[in-house]
mmCIF file of N, CA and C and ligand atoms in Angstrom:
data_model
loop_
_atom_site.group_PDB
_atom_site.id
_atom_site.type_symbol
_atom_site.label_atom_id
_atom_site.label_comp_id
_atom_site.label_asym_id
_atom_site.label_seq_id
_atom_site.Cartn_x
_atom_site.Cartn_y
_atom_site.Cartn_z
ATOM 1 N N UNK A 15 3.164 -4.286 21.443
ATOM 2 C CA UNK A 15 1.729 -4.507 21.593
ATOM 3 C C UNK A 15 1.065 -3.260 22.188
ATOM 4 N N UNK A 16 -0.109 -2.947 21.687
ATOM 5 C CA UNK A 16 -0.873 -1.806 22.170
ATOM 6 C C UNK A 16 -2.126 -2.333 22.854
ATOM 7 N N UNK A 17 -2.482 -1.709 23.983
ATOM 8 C CA UNK A 17 -3.691 -2.131 24.687
ATOM 9 C C UNK A 17 -4.685 -0.987 24.731
ATOM 10 N N UNK A 18 -5.955 -1.366 24.915
ATOM 11 C CA UNK A 18 -6.987 -0.346 24.996
ATOM 12 C C UNK A 18 -8.175 -0.866 25.768
ATOM 13 N N UNK A 19 -9.088 0.047 26.074
ATOM 14 C CA UNK A 19 -10.298 -0.356 26.791
ATOM 15 C C UNK A 19 -11.391 0.681 26.579
ATOM 16 N N UNK A 20 -12.587 0.285 26.994
ATOM 17 C CA UNK A 20 -13.688 1.243 27.018
ATOM 18 C C UNK A 20 -13.521 2.121 28.260
ATOM 19 N N UNK A 21 -14.395 3.080 28.438
ATOM 20 C CA UNK A 21 -14.288 3.999 29.572
ATOM 21 C C UNK A 21 -14.412 3.286 30.921
ATOM 22 N N UNK A 22 -15.372 2.379 31.065
ATOM 23 C CA UNK A 22 -15.566 1.718 32.368
ATOM 24 C C UNK A 22 -14.548 0.620 32.607
ATOM 25 N N UNK A 23 -13.828 0.203 31.571
ATOM 26 C CA UNK A 23 -12.767 -0.782 31.730
ATOM 27 C C UNK A 23 -13.203 -2.238 31.635
ATOM 28 N N UNK A 24 -14.503 -2.480 31.454
ATOM 29 C CA UNK A 24 -14.958 -3.878 31.372
ATOM 30 C C UNK A 24 -14.484 -4.561 30.091
ATOM 31 N N UNK A 25 -14.467 -3.793 29.005
ATOM 32 C CA UNK A 25 -14.002 -4.366 27.737
ATOM 33 C C UNK A 25 -12.551 -3.952 27.529
ATOM 34 N N UNK A 26 -11.688 -4.942 27.366
ATOM 35 C CA UNK A 26 -10.274 -4.659 27.128
ATOM 36 C C UNK A 26 -9.818 -5.418 25.891
ATOM 37 N N UNK A 27 -8.871 -4.829 25.168
ATOM 38 C CA UNK A 27 -8.367 -5.481 23.962
ATOM 39 C C UNK A 27 -6.880 -5.205 23.778
ATOM 40 N N UNK A 28 -6.279 -6.004 22.929
ATOM 41 C CA UNK A 28 -4.870 -5.837 22.595
ATOM 42 C C UNK A 28 -4.718 -5.865 21.079
ATOM 43 N N UNK A 29 -3.738 -5.128 20.584
ATOM 44 C CA UNK A 29 -3.418 -5.150 19.166
ATOM 45 C C UNK A 29 -1.944 -5.486 19.043
ATOM 46 N N UNK A 30 -1.690 -6.531 18.285
ATOM 47 C CA UNK A 30 -0.310 -6.961 18.087
ATOM 48 C C UNK A 30 0.050 -6.798 16.611
ATOM 49 N N UNK A 31 1.241 -6.328 16.352
ATOM 50 C CA UNK A 31 1.690 -6.217 14.970
ATOM 51 C C UNK A 31 1.487 -4.844 14.361
ATOM 52 N N UNK A 32 0.884 -3.956 15.109
ATOM 53 C CA UNK A 32 0.794 -2.576 14.649
ATOM 54 C C UNK A 32 -0.409 -2.277 13.771
ATOM 55 N N UNK A 33 -0.494 -1.022 13.396
ATOM 56 C CA UNK A 33 -1.618 -0.539 12.597
ATOM 57 C C UNK A 33 -1.162 -0.282 11.171
ATOM 58 N N UNK A 34 -2.064 -0.520 10.221
ATOM 59 C CA UNK A 34 -1.700 -0.393 8.809
ATOM 60 C C UNK A 34 -2.253 0.866 8.145
ATOM 61 N N UNK A 35 -3.213 1.508 8.770
ATOM 62 C CA UNK A 35 -3.839 2.672 8.160
ATOM 63 C C UNK A 35 -4.558 3.433 9.244
ATOM 64 N N UNK A 36 -4.766 4.741 9.016
ATOM 65 C CA UNK A 36 -5.538 5.522 9.970
ATOM 66 C C UNK A 36 -6.086 6.773 9.328
ATOM 67 N N UNK A 37 -7.212 7.238 9.840
ATOM 68 C CA UNK A 37 -7.804 8.453 9.285
ATOM 69 C C UNK A 37 -8.780 9.080 10.280
ATOM 70 N N UNK A 38 -9.076 10.340 10.014
ATOM 71 C CA UNK A 38 -10.129 11.033 10.750
ATOM 72 C C UNK A 38 -11.383 10.933 9.892
ATOM 73 N N UNK A 39 -12.474 10.446 10.454
ATOM 74 C CA UNK A 39 -13.704 10.316 9.665
ATOM 75 C C UNK A 39 -14.706 11.385 10.083
ATOM 76 N N UNK A 40 -15.112 12.171 9.090
ATOM 77 C CA UNK A 40 -16.028 13.290 9.344
ATOM 78 C C UNK A 40 -17.451 12.977 8.917
ATOM 79 N N UNK A 41 -17.786 11.702 8.699
ATOM 80 C CA UNK A 41 -19.152 11.389 8.269
ATOM 81 C C UNK A 41 -20.132 11.656 9.417
ATOM 82 N N UNK A 42 -21.381 11.884 9.055
ATOM 83 C CA UNK A 42 -22.382 12.248 10.071
ATOM 84 C C UNK A 42 -22.635 11.102 11.046
ATOM 85 N N UNK A 43 -22.436 9.864 10.595
ATOM 86 C CA UNK A 43 -22.669 8.719 11.485
ATOM 87 C C UNK A 43 -21.583 8.630 12.562
ATOM 88 N N UNK A 44 -20.320 8.849 12.174
ATOM 89 C CA UNK A 44 -19.247 8.859 13.178
ATOM 90 C C UNK A 44 -19.454 10.009 14.161
ATOM 91 N N UNK A 45 -19.911 11.135 13.643
ATOM 92 C CA UNK A 45 -20.138 12.288 14.515
ATOM 93 C C UNK A 45 -21.166 11.933 15.597
ATOM 94 N N UNK A 46 -22.265 11.295 15.184
ATOM 95 C CA UNK A 46 -23.286 10.880 16.150
ATOM 96 C C UNK A 46 -22.751 9.790 17.089
ATOM 97 N N UNK A 47 -22.094 8.803 16.510
ATOM 98 C CA UNK A 47 -21.642 7.657 17.307
ATOM 99 C C UNK A 47 -20.655 8.064 18.399
ATOM 100 N N UNK A 48 -19.834 9.070 18.103
ATOM 101 C CA UNK A 48 -18.800 9.475 19.055
ATOM 102 C C UNK A 48 -19.158 10.752 19.821
ATOM 103 N N UNK A 49 -20.228 11.426 19.398
ATOM 104 C CA UNK A 49 -20.598 12.675 20.051
ATOM 105 C C UNK A 49 -19.507 13.714 19.940
ATOM 106 N N UNK A 50 -18.816 13.713 18.805
ATOM 107 C CA UNK A 50 -17.639 14.567 18.642
ATOM 108 C C UNK A 50 -17.589 15.093 17.210
ATOM 109 N N UNK A 51 -16.679 16.008 16.952
ATOM 110 C CA UNK A 51 -16.574 16.610 15.625
ATOM 111 C C UNK A 51 -16.277 15.561 14.557
ATOM 112 N N UNK A 52 -15.487 14.553 14.936
ATOM 113 C CA UNK A 52 -15.134 13.483 13.993
ATOM 114 C C UNK A 52 -14.608 12.305 14.803
ATOM 115 N N UNK A 53 -14.455 11.185 14.156
ATOM 116 C CA UNK A 53 -13.885 10.005 14.810
ATOM 117 C C UNK A 53 -12.528 9.716 14.190
ATOM 118 N N UNK A 54 -11.584 9.284 14.998
ATOM 119 C CA UNK A 54 -10.266 8.929 14.488
ATOM 120 C C UNK A 54 -10.063 7.436 14.682
ATOM 121 N N UNK A 55 -9.821 6.752 13.564
ATOM 122 C CA UNK A 55 -9.652 5.301 13.600
ATOM 123 C C UNK A 55 -8.298 4.894 13.032
ATOM 124 N N UNK A 56 -7.742 3.843 13.584
ATOM 125 C CA UNK A 56 -6.613 3.158 12.966
ATOM 126 C C UNK A 56 -7.049 1.710 12.782
ATOM 127 N N UNK A 57 -6.486 1.041 11.784
ATOM 128 C CA UNK A 57 -6.910 -0.346 11.579
ATOM 129 C C UNK A 57 -5.726 -1.287 11.607
ATOM 130 N N UNK A 58 -6.055 -2.526 11.959
ATOM 131 C CA UNK A 58 -5.074 -3.590 12.086
ATOM 132 C C UNK A 58 -5.656 -4.823 11.414
ATOM 133 N N UNK A 59 -4.807 -5.724 10.925
ATOM 134 C CA UNK A 59 -5.364 -6.989 10.428
ATOM 135 C C UNK A 59 -6.163 -7.652 11.556
ATOM 136 N N UNK A 60 -7.303 -8.242 11.220
ATOM 137 C CA UNK A 60 -8.156 -8.871 12.227
ATOM 138 C C UNK A 60 -7.348 -9.865 13.065
ATOM 139 N N UNK A 61 -6.368 -10.502 12.437
ATOM 140 C CA UNK A 61 -5.555 -11.496 13.150
ATOM 141 C C UNK A 61 -4.734 -10.869 14.276
ATOM 142 N N UNK A 62 -4.506 -9.556 14.206
ATOM 143 C CA UNK A 62 -3.716 -8.895 15.240
ATOM 144 C C UNK A 62 -4.541 -8.317 16.362
ATOM 145 N N UNK A 63 -5.869 -8.433 16.239
ATOM 146 C CA UNK A 63 -6.761 -7.865 17.248
ATOM 147 C C UNK A 63 -7.255 -8.954 18.185
ATOM 148 N N UNK A 64 -7.183 -8.704 19.485
ATOM 149 C CA UNK A 64 -7.648 -9.704 20.447
ATOM 150 C C UNK A 64 -8.431 -9.030 21.571
ATOM 151 N N UNK A 65 -9.660 -9.521 21.767
ATOM 152 C CA UNK A 65 -10.455 -9.064 22.891
ATOM 153 C C UNK A 65 -9.983 -9.854 24.109
ATOM 154 N N UNK A 66 -9.587 -9.186 25.183
ATOM 155 C CA UNK A 66 -9.057 -9.915 26.336
ATOM 156 C C UNK A 66 -10.008 -9.888 27.536
ATOM 157 N N UNK A 67 -11.017 -9.032 27.512
ATOM 158 C CA UNK A 67 -11.995 -9.015 28.609
ATOM 159 C C UNK A 67 -13.277 -8.364 28.134
ATOM 160 N N UNK A 68 -14.388 -8.797 28.729
ATOM 161 C CA UNK A 68 -15.656 -8.104 28.528
ATOM 162 C C UNK A 68 -16.409 -8.429 27.263
ATOM 163 N N UNK A 69 -16.178 -9.609 26.698
ATOM 164 C CA UNK A 69 -16.865 -9.940 25.450
ATOM 165 C C UNK A 69 -18.388 -9.805 25.588
ATOM 166 N N UNK A 70 -18.918 -10.160 26.769
ATOM 167 C CA UNK A 70 -20.368 -10.094 26.976
ATOM 168 C C UNK A 70 -20.887 -8.660 27.033
ATOM 169 N N UNK A 71 -19.981 -7.715 27.295
ATOM 170 C CA UNK A 71 -20.386 -6.302 27.360
ATOM 171 C C UNK A 71 -20.417 -5.664 25.977
ATOM 172 N N UNK A 72 -19.734 -6.300 25.046
ATOM 173 C CA UNK A 72 -19.597 -5.724 23.717
ATOM 174 C C UNK A 72 -20.892 -5.876 22.929
ATOM 175 N N UNK A 73 -21.420 -4.770 22.433
ATOM 176 C CA UNK A 73 -22.651 -4.790 21.661
ATOM 177 C C UNK A 73 -22.365 -4.215 20.286
ATOM 178 N N UNK A 74 -22.923 -4.839 19.260
ATOM 179 C CA UNK A 74 -22.669 -4.405 17.889
ATOM 180 C C UNK A 74 -23.968 -4.089 17.173
ATOM 181 N N UNK A 75 -23.880 -3.232 16.207
ATOM 182 C CA UNK A 75 -25.040 -2.948 15.366
ATOM 183 C C UNK A 75 -24.555 -2.448 14.017
ATOM 184 N N UNK A 76 -25.437 -2.487 13.025
ATOM 185 C CA UNK A 76 -25.102 -1.981 11.691
ATOM 186 C C UNK A 76 -25.592 -0.542 11.590
ATOM 187 N N UNK A 77 -24.660 0.397 11.403
ATOM 188 C CA UNK A 77 -25.043 1.806 11.280
ATOM 189 C C UNK A 77 -25.344 2.152 9.828
ATOM 190 N N UNK A 78 -24.909 1.323 8.913
ATOM 191 C CA UNK A 78 -25.273 1.404 7.499
ATOM 192 C C UNK A 78 -25.014 -0.011 6.976
ATOM 193 N N UNK A 79 -25.560 -0.353 5.797
ATOM 194 C CA UNK A 79 -25.457 -1.766 5.371
ATOM 195 C C UNK A 79 -24.059 -2.384 5.448
ATOM 196 N N UNK A 80 -22.986 -1.693 5.018
ATOM 197 C CA UNK A 80 -21.682 -2.379 5.053
ATOM 198 C C UNK A 80 -20.905 -2.211 6.355
ATOM 199 N N UNK A 81 -21.450 -1.483 7.320
ATOM 200 C CA UNK A 81 -20.660 -1.113 8.504
ATOM 201 C C UNK A 81 -21.241 -1.655 9.799
ATOM 202 N N UNK A 82 -20.355 -2.271 10.598
ATOM 203 C CA UNK A 82 -20.763 -2.731 11.911
ATOM 204 C C UNK A 82 -19.938 -1.986 12.954
ATOM 205 N N UNK A 83 -20.613 -1.380 13.920
ATOM 206 C CA UNK A 83 -19.946 -0.667 15.004
ATOM 207 C C UNK A 83 -20.177 -1.402 16.309
ATOM 208 N N UNK A 84 -19.177 -1.388 17.194
ATOM 209 C CA UNK A 84 -19.307 -2.051 18.484
ATOM 210 C C UNK A 84 -19.002 -1.079 19.604
ATOM 211 N N UNK A 85 -19.757 -1.230 20.672
ATOM 212 C CA UNK A 85 -19.586 -0.341 21.824
ATOM 213 C C UNK A 85 -19.803 -1.135 23.104
ATOM 214 N N UNK A 86 -19.409 -0.538 24.233
ATOM 215 C CA UNK A 86 -19.610 -1.186 25.524
ATOM 216 C C UNK A 86 -21.021 -0.863 26.004
ATOM 217 N N UNK A 87 -21.770 -1.873 26.377
ATOM 218 C CA UNK A 87 -23.166 -1.612 26.745
ATOM 219 C C UNK A 87 -23.293 -0.993 28.138
ATOM 220 N N UNK A 88 -22.218 -0.997 28.924
ATOM 221 C CA UNK A 88 -22.273 -0.336 30.230
ATOM 222 C C UNK A 88 -21.945 1.148 30.108
ATOM 223 N N UNK A 89 -20.817 1.470 29.490
ATOM 224 C CA UNK A 89 -20.385 2.879 29.467
ATOM 225 C C UNK A 89 -20.624 3.564 28.129
ATOM 226 N N UNK A 90 -20.924 2.797 27.082
ATOM 227 C CA UNK A 90 -21.224 3.407 25.794
ATOM 228 C C UNK A 90 -20.032 3.759 24.929
ATOM 229 N N UNK A 91 -18.815 3.490 25.406
ATOM 230 C CA UNK A 91 -17.643 3.797 24.571
ATOM 231 C C UNK A 91 -17.778 3.115 23.217
ATOM 232 N N UNK A 92 -17.625 3.894 22.177
ATOM 233 C CA UNK A 92 -17.709 3.383 20.820
ATOM 234 C C UNK A 92 -16.294 3.136 20.349
ATOM 235 N N UNK A 93 -15.931 1.887 20.094
ATOM 236 C CA UNK A 93 -14.511 1.703 19.760
ATOM 237 C C UNK A 93 -14.166 0.787 18.612
ATOM 238 N N UNK A 94 -15.074 -0.028 18.115
ATOM 239 C CA UNK A 94 -14.708 -0.883 16.991
ATOM 240 C C UNK A 94 -15.589 -0.577 15.786
ATOM 241 N N UNK A 95 -14.983 -0.702 14.615
ATOM 242 C CA UNK A 95 -15.654 -0.407 13.358
ATOM 243 C C UNK A 95 -15.189 -1.442 12.357
ATOM 244 N N UNK A 96 -16.140 -2.130 11.729
ATOM 245 C CA UNK A 96 -15.803 -3.119 10.701
ATOM 246 C C UNK A 96 -16.579 -2.788 9.434
ATOM 247 N N UNK A 97 -15.894 -2.926 8.289
ATOM 248 C CA UNK A 97 -16.497 -2.573 7.001
ATOM 249 C C UNK A 97 -16.464 -3.804 6.092
ATOM 250 N N UNK A 98 -17.623 -4.144 5.514
ATOM 251 C CA UNK A 98 -17.715 -5.352 4.681
ATOM 252 C C UNK A 98 -16.762 -5.335 3.484
ATOM 253 N N UNK A 99 -16.357 -4.138 3.023
ATOM 254 C CA UNK A 99 -15.455 -4.059 1.873
ATOM 255 C C UNK A 99 -14.038 -4.503 2.227
ATOM 256 N N UNK A 100 -13.712 -4.448 3.531
ATOM 257 C CA UNK A 100 -12.369 -4.835 3.977
ATOM 258 C C UNK A 100 -12.497 -5.714 5.230
ATOM 259 N N UNK A 101 -13.071 -6.919 5.054
ATOM 260 C CA UNK A 101 -13.343 -7.777 6.222
ATOM 261 C C UNK A 101 -12.082 -8.245 6.941
ATOM 262 N N UNK A 102 -10.922 -8.094 6.285
ATOM 263 C CA UNK A 102 -9.671 -8.523 6.912
ATOM 264 C C UNK A 102 -9.136 -7.478 7.892
ATOM 265 N N UNK A 103 -9.809 -6.325 7.975
ATOM 266 C CA UNK A 103 -9.318 -5.245 8.840
ATOM 267 C C UNK A 103 -10.268 -4.956 10.001
ATOM 268 N N UNK A 104 -9.683 -4.636 11.147
ATOM 269 C CA UNK A 104 -10.445 -4.186 12.312
ATOM 270 C C UNK A 104 -10.033 -2.750 12.608
ATOM 271 N N UNK A 105 -11.009 -1.857 12.640
ATOM 272 C CA UNK A 105 -10.745 -0.444 12.930
ATOM 273 C C UNK A 105 -10.998 -0.191 14.402
ATOM 274 N N UNK A 106 -10.062 0.503 15.031
ATOM 275 C CA UNK A 106 -10.144 0.798 16.452
ATOM 276 C C UNK A 106 -10.141 2.315 16.640
ATOM 277 N N UNK A 107 -11.075 2.820 17.440
ATOM 278 C CA UNK A 107 -11.097 4.260 17.725
ATOM 279 C C UNK A 107 -9.871 4.610 18.563
ATOM 280 N N UNK A 108 -9.059 5.514 18.053
ATOM 281 C CA UNK A 108 -7.766 5.807 18.669
ATOM 282 C C UNK A 108 -7.908 6.271 20.121
ATOM 283 N N UNK A 109 -8.987 6.983 20.417
ATOM 284 C CA UNK A 109 -9.166 7.492 21.775
ATOM 285 C C UNK A 109 -9.338 6.418 22.826
ATOM 286 N N UNK A 110 -9.582 5.177 22.424
ATOM 287 C CA UNK A 110 -9.744 4.100 23.407
ATOM 288 C C UNK A 110 -8.429 3.361 23.671
ATOM 289 N N UNK A 111 -7.350 3.747 22.976
ATOM 290 C CA UNK A 111 -6.052 3.119 23.236
ATOM 291 C C UNK A 111 -5.466 3.700 24.521
ATOM 292 N N UNK A 112 -4.756 2.878 25.266
ATOM 293 C CA UNK A 112 -4.178 3.333 26.531
ATOM 294 C C UNK A 112 -2.954 4.215 26.303
ATOM 295 N N UNK A 113 -1.834 3.595 26.062
ATOM 296 C CA UNK A 113 -0.589 4.328 25.833
ATOM 297 C C UNK A 113 -0.135 4.024 24.422
ATOM 298 N N UNK A 114 0.017 5.058 23.629
ATOM 299 C CA UNK A 114 0.472 4.818 22.263
ATOM 300 C C UNK A 114 1.260 6.034 21.783
ATOM 301 N N UNK A 115 2.345 5.766 21.093
ATOM 302 C CA UNK A 115 3.171 6.849 20.564
ATOM 303 C C UNK A 115 2.610 7.320 19.223
ATOM 304 N N UNK A 116 2.720 8.606 18.950
ATOM 305 C CA UNK A 116 2.244 9.105 17.655
ATOM 306 C C UNK A 116 2.837 8.328 16.480
ATOM 307 N N UNK A 117 4.082 7.907 16.621
ATOM 308 C CA UNK A 117 4.736 7.199 15.521
ATOM 309 C C UNK A 117 4.096 5.839 15.236
ATOM 310 N N UNK A 118 3.284 5.337 16.168
ATOM 311 C CA UNK A 118 2.624 4.042 15.964
ATOM 312 C C UNK A 118 1.281 4.191 15.253
ATOM 313 N N UNK A 119 0.909 5.437 14.984
ATOM 314 C CA UNK A 119 -0.412 5.695 14.409
ATOM 315 C C UNK A 119 -0.279 6.239 12.982
ATOM 316 N N UNK A 120 -0.520 5.404 11.979
ATOM 317 C CA UNK A 120 -0.349 5.848 10.579
ATOM 318 C C UNK A 120 -1.561 6.635 10.063
ATOM 319 N N UNK A 121 -1.868 7.726 10.744
ATOM 320 C CA UNK A 121 -3.033 8.536 10.363
ATOM 321 C C UNK A 121 -2.616 9.485 9.246
ATOM 322 N N UNK A 122 -3.186 9.316 8.053
ATOM 323 C CA UNK A 122 -2.711 10.089 6.912
ATOM 324 C C UNK A 122 -3.808 10.787 6.116
ATOM 325 N N UNK A 123 -5.039 10.770 6.608
ATOM 326 C CA UNK A 123 -6.100 11.364 5.785
ATOM 327 C C UNK A 123 -7.315 11.766 6.610
ATOM 328 N N UNK A 124 -8.101 12.652 6.000
ATOM 329 C CA UNK A 124 -9.438 12.972 6.489
ATOM 330 C C UNK A 124 -10.412 12.360 5.487
ATOM 331 N N UNK A 125 -11.435 11.668 5.977
ATOM 332 C CA UNK A 125 -12.432 11.074 5.083
ATOM 333 C C UNK A 125 -13.787 11.747 5.296
ATOM 334 N N UNK A 126 -14.616 11.673 4.267
ATOM 335 C CA UNK A 126 -15.963 12.260 4.302
ATOM 336 C C UNK A 126 -15.931 13.744 4.677
ATOM 337 N N UNK A 127 -14.938 14.473 4.144
ATOM 338 C CA UNK A 127 -14.914 15.907 4.452
ATOM 339 C C UNK A 127 -16.127 16.615 3.837
ATOM 340 N N UNK A 128 -16.774 15.952 2.872
ATOM 341 C CA UNK A 128 -17.983 16.526 2.281
ATOM 342 C C UNK A 128 -19.128 16.625 3.268
ATOM 343 N N UNK A 129 -19.080 15.840 4.359
ATOM 344 C CA UNK A 129 -20.145 15.939 5.365
ATOM 345 C C UNK A 129 -19.598 16.391 6.723
ATOM 346 N N UNK A 130 -18.446 17.032 6.693
ATOM 347 C CA UNK A 130 -17.816 17.557 7.905
ATOM 348 C C UNK A 130 -18.751 18.510 8.654
ATOM 349 N N UNK A 131 -18.629 18.542 9.975
ATOM 350 C CA UNK A 131 -19.400 19.490 10.787
ATOM 351 C C UNK A 131 -19.036 20.915 10.378
ATOM 352 N N UNK A 132 -20.051 21.763 10.204
ATOM 353 C CA UNK A 132 -19.801 23.143 9.766
ATOM 354 C C UNK A 132 -19.024 23.933 10.818
ATOM 355 N N UNK A 133 -19.091 23.469 12.071
ATOM 356 C CA UNK A 133 -18.463 24.206 13.173
ATOM 357 C C UNK A 133 -17.048 23.732 13.464
ATOM 358 N N UNK A 134 -16.516 22.860 12.611
ATOM 359 C CA UNK A 134 -15.145 22.379 12.782
ATOM 360 C C UNK A 134 -14.312 22.710 11.557
ATOM 361 N N UNK A 135 -13.109 23.238 11.763
ATOM 362 C CA UNK A 135 -12.199 23.552 10.665
ATOM 363 C C UNK A 135 -10.989 22.630 10.743
ATOM 364 N N UNK A 136 -10.657 22.023 9.624
ATOM 365 C CA UNK A 136 -9.480 21.162 9.577
ATOM 366 C C UNK A 136 -8.237 22.047 9.519
ATOM 367 N N UNK A 137 -7.268 21.768 10.399
ATOM 368 C CA UNK A 137 -6.104 22.652 10.512
ATOM 369 C C UNK A 137 -4.799 21.996 10.065
ATOM 370 N N UNK A 138 -4.882 20.863 9.391
ATOM 371 C CA UNK A 138 -3.632 20.216 8.995
ATOM 372 C C UNK A 138 -3.600 19.989 7.480
ATOM 373 N N UNK A 139 -2.493 19.405 7.031
ATOM 374 C CA UNK A 139 -2.272 19.250 5.590
ATOM 375 C C UNK A 139 -2.475 17.815 5.119
ATOM 376 N N UNK A 140 -3.120 16.977 5.937
ATOM 377 C CA UNK A 140 -3.346 15.595 5.519
ATOM 378 C C UNK A 140 -4.256 15.547 4.290
ATOM 379 N N UNK A 141 -4.140 14.470 3.542
ATOM 380 C CA UNK A 141 -4.998 14.266 2.371
ATOM 381 C C UNK A 141 -6.469 14.314 2.782
ATOM 382 N N UNK A 142 -7.274 14.948 1.950
ATOM 383 C CA UNK A 142 -8.710 15.039 2.252
ATOM 384 C C UNK A 142 -9.503 14.298 1.182
ATOM 385 N N UNK A 143 -10.303 13.348 1.618
ATOM 386 C CA UNK A 143 -11.190 12.633 0.698
ATOM 387 C C UNK A 143 -12.602 13.163 0.891
ATOM 388 N N UNK A 144 -13.252 13.507 -0.210
ATOM 389 C CA UNK A 144 -14.620 14.033 -0.141
ATOM 390 C C UNK A 144 -15.557 13.011 0.508
ATOM 391 N N UNK A 145 -15.348 11.726 0.156
ATOM 392 C CA UNK A 145 -16.133 10.656 0.779
ATOM 393 C C UNK A 145 -15.172 9.683 1.451
ATOM 394 N N UNK A 146 -15.422 8.383 1.242
ATOM 395 C CA UNK A 146 -14.543 7.432 1.913
ATOM 396 C C UNK A 146 -13.232 7.247 1.142
ATOM 397 N N UNK A 147 -12.326 6.491 1.726
ATOM 398 C CA UNK A 147 -11.055 6.238 1.050
ATOM 399 C C UNK A 147 -11.338 5.478 -0.232
ATOM 400 N N UNK A 148 -10.582 5.759 -1.292
ATOM 401 C CA UNK A 148 -10.820 5.083 -2.584
ATOM 402 C C UNK A 148 -10.841 3.558 -2.439
ATOM 403 N N UNK A 149 -10.024 3.009 -1.556
ATOM 404 C CA UNK A 149 -9.980 1.545 -1.445
ATOM 405 C C UNK A 149 -11.253 0.960 -0.827
ATOM 406 N N UNK A 150 -12.118 1.815 -0.268
ATOM 407 C CA UNK A 150 -13.402 1.328 0.242
ATOM 408 C C UNK A 150 -14.514 1.569 -0.773
ATOM 409 N N UNK A 151 -14.136 1.917 -1.990
ATOM 410 C CA UNK A 151 -15.126 2.094 -3.021
ATOM 411 C C UNK A 151 -15.431 3.540 -3.357
ATOM 412 N N UNK A 152 -14.543 4.465 -2.958
ATOM 413 C CA UNK A 152 -14.737 5.872 -3.279
ATOM 414 C C UNK A 152 -15.803 6.507 -2.422
HETATM 415 ZN ZN1 ZN O 205 -17.338 0.071 29.243
HETATM 416 ZN ZN1 ZN O 206 -17.383 7.803 9.575
#
């Protein structure tokens, strides 16, 4: 089991059963939401995700029609991402996980490299998708 939390610690969650997919997202919305060059997400079946504290602190909004993002309203940590095309999956921002081994993170791609920050250079050999992953509709 993997545990995680927001920065202030009010919102805590657990993931059981591991992650099925992961990627670095370079879209402009993730860049704004995380205040960083890109966001790194791993996803788990919704059934494996459990909020264990701070449900009242969790705030959600739609950043685009098919996407819902959730953050802590006290500290602003952005950590959950849900996409209408894959409602069975919950995406978790990797930086909010507490202790996790690299081998537990199936991160295999960069997405939306077409809108990557001009000031960031990708330095690895992972698959690069110009937009989203093909399974989310290309
Ligand atoms: Zn918080
Ligand atoms: Zn994104």
